[in-house]
Short mmCIF file of C-alpha atoms and ligand atoms in Angstrom, two decimals:
data_model
loop_
_atom_site.label_atom_id
_atom_site.label_comp_id
_atom_site.label_asym_id
_atom_site.label_seq_id
_atom_site.Cartn_x
_atom_site.Cartn_y
_atom_site.Cartn_z
CA MET V 1 -22.19 55.99 11.20
CA ARG V 2 -19.90 53.60 9.45
CA GLU V 3 -22.67 52.89 6.97
CA ALA V 4 -23.26 56.54 6.33
CA LEU V 5 -19.58 57.10 5.63
CA GLU V 6 -19.50 54.16 3.22
CA GLN V 7 -22.40 55.63 1.34
CA LEU V 8 -20.57 58.92 0.94
CA LEU V 9 -17.27 57.46 0.02
CA LEU V 10 -18.31 54.65 -2.35
CA PRO V 11 -18.86 55.46 -5.96
CA ALA V 12 -22.16 54.20 -7.31
CA GLU V 13 -20.70 51.16 -8.96
CA CYS V 14 -21.22 47.47 -8.39
CA LEU V 15 -18.91 46.24 -5.70
CA LEU V 16 -18.13 43.04 -7.60
CA CYS V 17 -17.83 43.95 -11.30
CA ARG V 18 -17.47 47.79 -11.06
CA ALA V 19 -20.26 48.40 -13.50
CA LEU V 20 -22.06 51.65 -12.84
CA LEU V 21 -25.28 51.12 -10.88
CA SER V 22 -28.34 52.59 -12.50
CA PHE V 23 -29.88 53.34 -9.12
CA PRO V 24 -27.13 55.27 -7.35
CA ASP V 25 -29.19 56.17 -4.31
CA SER V 26 -30.16 52.59 -3.62
CA ARG V 27 -28.63 50.56 -0.79
CA GLN V 28 -27.75 47.87 -3.29
CA LEU V 29 -24.01 47.23 -3.70
CA VAL V 30 -24.20 44.39 -6.17
CA CYS V 31 -25.66 44.89 -9.68
CA ASP V 32 -28.40 42.65 -11.13
CA VAL V 33 -26.02 41.03 -13.59
CA CYS V 34 -23.77 39.85 -10.70
CA ARG V 35 -26.75 38.75 -8.67
CA HIS V 36 -27.98 36.67 -11.58
CA ARG V 37 -24.65 34.88 -11.61
CA TRP V 38 -25.37 33.42 -8.18
CA ARG V 39 -26.76 29.94 -8.76
CA PRO V 40 -29.61 29.08 -6.41
CA VAL V 41 -29.37 25.75 -4.60
CA ARG V 42 -32.36 23.75 -5.80
CA ARG V 43 -34.10 20.48 -5.12
CA PRO V 44 -33.61 17.51 -5.10
CA TRP V 45 -31.90 17.83 -1.76
CA CYS V 46 -31.86 16.07 1.57
CA GLU V 47 -34.87 17.47 3.41
CA ARG V 48 -32.85 17.94 6.49
CA CYS V 49 -29.43 19.34 5.53
CA GLY V 50 -30.28 20.66 2.11
CA GLN V 51 -27.36 18.91 0.43
CA PRO V 52 -28.02 17.22 -2.92
CA GLU V 53 -29.19 13.70 -2.26
CA PRO V 54 -26.67 10.86 -2.61
CA HIS V 55 -27.16 8.51 -5.52
CA PHE V 56 -27.38 5.56 -3.10
CA GLY V 57 -28.79 5.23 0.33
CA ALA V 58 -29.57 7.85 2.94
CA CYS V 59 -27.77 11.15 3.36
CA ARG V 60 -24.70 10.79 5.53
CA LEU V 61 -23.86 14.45 5.92
CA CYS V 62 -26.59 15.05 8.53
CA ALA V 63 -26.77 11.54 9.98
CA ASP V 64 -24.95 12.49 13.24
CA TRP V 65 -26.57 15.88 13.71
CA PRO V 66 -28.09 16.60 17.13
CA ALA V 67 -31.81 15.83 17.14
CA ALA V 68 -32.88 19.44 17.59
CA PHE V 69 -31.03 20.47 14.37
CA ARG V 70 -33.80 19.89 11.91
CA VAL V 71 -33.26 21.87 8.74
CA ALA V 72 -30.39 23.69 7.08
CA ARG V 73 -30.72 25.62 3.81
CA SER V 74 -28.40 27.76 1.71
CA ALA V 75 -29.32 30.25 -0.89
CA VAL V 76 -26.62 29.86 -3.55
CA TRP V 77 -23.74 27.58 -4.56
CA LEU V 78 -20.41 29.02 -3.43
CA ASP V 79 -18.81 29.27 -6.82
CA ALA V 80 -16.55 32.14 -7.94
CA ALA V 81 -19.33 34.68 -8.22
CA ALA V 82 -20.86 34.01 -4.79
CA ARG V 83 -17.42 33.64 -3.25
CA ALA V 84 -16.54 37.18 -4.30
CA ALA V 85 -19.56 38.48 -2.45
CA VAL V 86 -18.73 36.54 0.70
CA HIS V 87 -15.15 37.74 0.46
CA ALA V 88 -16.31 41.35 0.28
CA LEU V 89 -18.53 40.80 3.30
CA LYS V 90 -15.82 39.18 5.36
CA TYR V 91 -12.61 40.82 4.27
CA GLY V 92 -13.64 43.85 2.24
CA GLY V 93 -14.79 45.86 5.27
CA LEU V 94 -18.18 46.29 3.61
CA PRO V 95 -20.82 45.03 5.92
CA ARG V 96 -23.52 46.75 3.91
CA ILE V 97 -23.22 44.05 1.28
CA ALA V 98 -25.06 41.83 3.81
CA ASP V 99 -28.28 43.46 2.53
CA ASP V 100 -27.60 42.12 -0.98
CA LEU V 101 -26.88 38.63 0.32
CA ALA V 102 -29.98 38.67 2.53
CA ALA V 103 -32.04 39.67 -0.49
CA VAL V 104 -31.48 36.20 -1.91
CA MET V 105 -31.52 34.40 1.45
CA HIS V 106 -34.98 35.63 2.37
CA ARG V 107 -36.64 33.35 -0.15
CA LEU V 108 -35.48 30.24 1.70
CA VAL V 109 -38.34 28.28 3.13
CA LEU V 110 -38.06 27.12 6.72
CA PRO V 111 -40.54 25.43 8.99
CA ARG V 112 -41.82 27.62 11.89
CA ARG V 113 -40.08 30.67 10.52
CA GLU V 114 -42.95 33.01 11.36
CA ALA V 115 -42.17 32.79 15.07
CA ALA V 116 -38.42 32.11 14.88
CA TRP V 117 -35.52 33.95 16.43
CA LEU V 118 -32.37 34.57 14.36
CA VAL V 119 -29.13 33.59 16.06
CA PRO V 120 -25.87 34.68 14.37
CA ILE V 121 -22.79 32.46 14.54
CA PRO V 122 -20.46 34.45 16.80
CA LEU V 123 -16.91 35.45 16.00
CA GLY V 124 -14.19 35.33 18.64
CA PRO V 125 -13.60 38.72 20.22
CA ALA V 126 -10.19 39.10 18.64
CA ARG V 127 -11.40 38.45 15.12
CA GLU V 128 -14.44 40.67 15.61
CA ARG V 129 -12.27 43.54 16.85
CA GLU V 130 -9.95 43.11 13.83
CA ARG V 131 -12.87 43.04 11.36
CA GLY V 132 -14.93 45.65 13.12
CA TYR V 133 -18.08 43.58 12.88
CA ASN V 134 -19.43 40.05 12.80
CA GLN V 135 -20.47 39.23 9.21
CA SER V 136 -22.97 36.62 10.41
CA GLU V 137 -24.67 39.15 12.66
CA ARG V 138 -24.89 41.60 9.75
CA LEU V 139 -26.49 38.89 7.60
CA ALA V 140 -28.89 38.01 10.44
CA ARG V 141 -29.91 41.63 10.93
CA ALA V 142 -30.48 42.12 7.23
CA LEU V 143 -32.48 38.88 7.02
CA GLY V 144 -34.41 39.82 10.18
CA ARG V 145 -35.63 42.97 8.35
CA TRP V 146 -36.93 40.84 5.49
CA TRP V 147 -38.56 38.30 7.77
CA ARG V 148 -39.49 40.71 10.53
CA ARG V 149 -37.96 38.41 13.06
CA PRO V 150 -35.74 39.37 15.99
CA VAL V 151 -31.98 38.79 16.00
CA VAL V 152 -30.77 37.46 19.33
CA PRO V 153 -27.00 36.87 19.80
CA LEU V 154 -27.54 33.88 21.99
CA LEU V 155 -24.13 32.30 21.36
CA VAL V 156 -20.64 33.47 22.18
CA ARG V 157 -17.32 31.89 21.35
CA ALA V 158 -15.93 29.91 24.24
CA ARG V 159 -12.49 30.09 22.57
CA GLU V 160 -10.87 31.29 19.37
CA THR V 161 -10.75 28.55 16.73
CA ALA V 162 -8.37 28.19 13.84
CA THR V 163 -9.70 29.19 10.45
CA GLN V 164 -11.50 26.16 8.93
CA THR V 165 -10.44 26.76 5.39
CA ALA V 166 -7.59 24.32 5.04
CA LEU V 167 -9.00 21.59 7.26
CA THR V 168 -10.45 18.19 6.35
CA PRO V 169 -14.05 17.41 7.46
CA GLU V 170 -12.76 15.46 10.52
CA ALA V 171 -10.35 18.19 11.55
CA ARG V 172 -13.16 20.77 11.19
CA LEU V 173 -15.29 18.87 13.72
CA ALA V 174 -12.46 18.69 16.20
CA ASN V 175 -11.62 22.30 15.58
CA VAL V 176 -15.08 23.60 16.52
CA ALA V 177 -15.80 21.15 19.40
CA GLY V 178 -16.68 23.15 22.44
CA ALA V 179 -16.28 26.38 20.50
CA PHE V 180 -19.57 27.93 21.59
CA GLU V 181 -21.36 28.84 24.80
CA VAL V 182 -24.87 30.14 25.39
CA ARG V 183 -24.91 33.62 26.82
CA ASN V 184 -26.50 33.46 30.23
CA ALA V 185 -27.23 29.78 29.80
CA GLU V 186 -28.60 29.52 33.34
CA CYS V 187 -31.55 31.77 32.42
CA GLY V 188 -33.02 28.98 30.34
CA MET V 189 -32.57 26.34 33.04
CA ARG V 190 -33.98 28.03 36.11
CA ASN V 191 -37.40 29.44 36.55
CA GLU V 192 -36.16 32.91 37.49
CA PRO V 193 -38.24 36.04 37.33
CA ALA V 194 -37.64 38.07 34.22
CA THR V 195 -34.56 40.29 34.46
CA LEU V 196 -32.88 42.61 32.03
CA ASP V 197 -31.33 39.49 30.61
CA SER V 198 -34.61 37.77 30.00
CA ALA V 199 -34.16 38.37 26.26
CA PHE V 200 -31.53 35.65 26.40
CA ARG V 201 -33.82 32.97 27.75
CA ILE V 202 -33.88 29.98 25.41
CA PRO V 203 -37.33 30.30 23.84
CA ASN V 204 -39.68 27.62 22.63
CA SER V 205 -39.65 29.29 19.24
CA ALA V 206 -37.43 27.84 16.54
CA LEU V 207 -33.91 29.24 16.60
CA VAL V 208 -32.48 29.95 13.14
CA LEU V 209 -28.66 29.96 13.02
CA VAL V 210 -27.32 32.44 10.41
CA ASP V 211 -23.89 32.12 8.82
CA ASP V 212 -22.26 33.21 5.62
CA VAL V 213 -21.33 29.78 4.24
CA PHE V 214 -22.08 26.11 4.77
CA THR V 215 -19.07 23.97 3.95
CA THR V 216 -19.27 20.70 5.89
CA GLY V 217 -21.85 21.92 8.39
CA ALA V 218 -19.38 21.40 11.32
CA THR V 219 -19.72 24.94 12.73
CA LEU V 220 -23.51 24.98 12.47
CA THR V 221 -23.73 21.47 13.97
CA GLU V 222 -21.65 22.49 16.94
CA ALA V 223 -23.65 25.66 17.42
CA ALA V 224 -26.90 23.61 17.19
CA ARG V 225 -25.56 21.11 19.77
CA THR V 226 -24.78 23.95 22.13
CA LEU V 227 -28.29 25.41 21.81
CA GLU V 228 -29.80 21.96 22.24
CA GLN V 229 -27.88 21.39 25.47
CA ALA V 230 -29.17 24.72 26.71
CA GLY V 231 -32.77 23.58 26.11
CA ALA V 232 -33.55 24.49 22.47
CA ARG V 233 -35.79 22.03 20.76
CA THR V 234 -35.91 23.31 17.22
CA VAL V 235 -32.74 24.64 15.59
CA LEU V 236 -32.72 25.56 11.93
CA ALA V 237 -29.91 27.12 9.88
CA VAL V 238 -29.59 29.35 6.86
CA THR V 239 -26.49 30.40 5.00
CA PHE V 240 -25.87 32.54 1.93
CA GLY V 241 -23.45 30.13 0.27
CA ARG V 242 -23.02 26.38 0.19
CA ALA V 243 -19.70 24.85 -0.77
CA VAL V 244 -19.99 23.03 -4.05
CA VAL V 245 -20.57 19.43 -3.12
CA PRO V 246 -17.42 18.25 -1.40
CA ASP V 247 -16.40 14.70 -2.08
CA PHE V 248 -15.95 13.29 1.42
CA THR V 249 -16.35 9.64 0.65
ZN1 LIG M 1 -21.86 43.65 -10.91
ZN1 LIG M 2 -28.77 15.30 4.86
#
């Protein structure tokens, strides 16, 4: 419904640069020129966290990740062009732009993707009410259509967390500690007969966390830890944007 209204109300111009779109009946909100401004994250990277490899020694970003958290990848660098798209998704009230973002995310290569479940990073209920949707879930659903994989909202927020934007890496970790819970966690633990909630059983399939941006990885790490504690053995993650290499050292 909301989507249908947007389609009626929006002029056929690129959401980011306002250039007229040459395919006005398409679902695309971002023109090709703007899409080409998004800079793909490329190798060489740490095979695990996808961050550019350090000049010396092993990667430290993912050294303390929970064992089940195996691979994280991001589609593009979060520079001004990509940031505008994320901003439109989160604050512009335009969840349809998730399709444009997923159109670049779907090329990411992940192990065991063909049988994976997609798990959006949840928003707190207050923030979701305010925004009207969860941007990570919109991304996951758009990506799920590309990959033909199910989206399972396994995680919920255990509490509201402060926005991470102004926090140092250490403060980010503390801010998200204990932030998530697995919905119906007991289903994965006991050998109960299938119920209506059986969709929420922790599967043996890989679980792919989906979020809009990867900054320090704190949120994804905490979400992966929560899934691991509930019995998940393979947790992967994909995001649209990756913060331009932060200098943490
Ligand atoms: Zn444009
Ligand atoms: Zn790494």
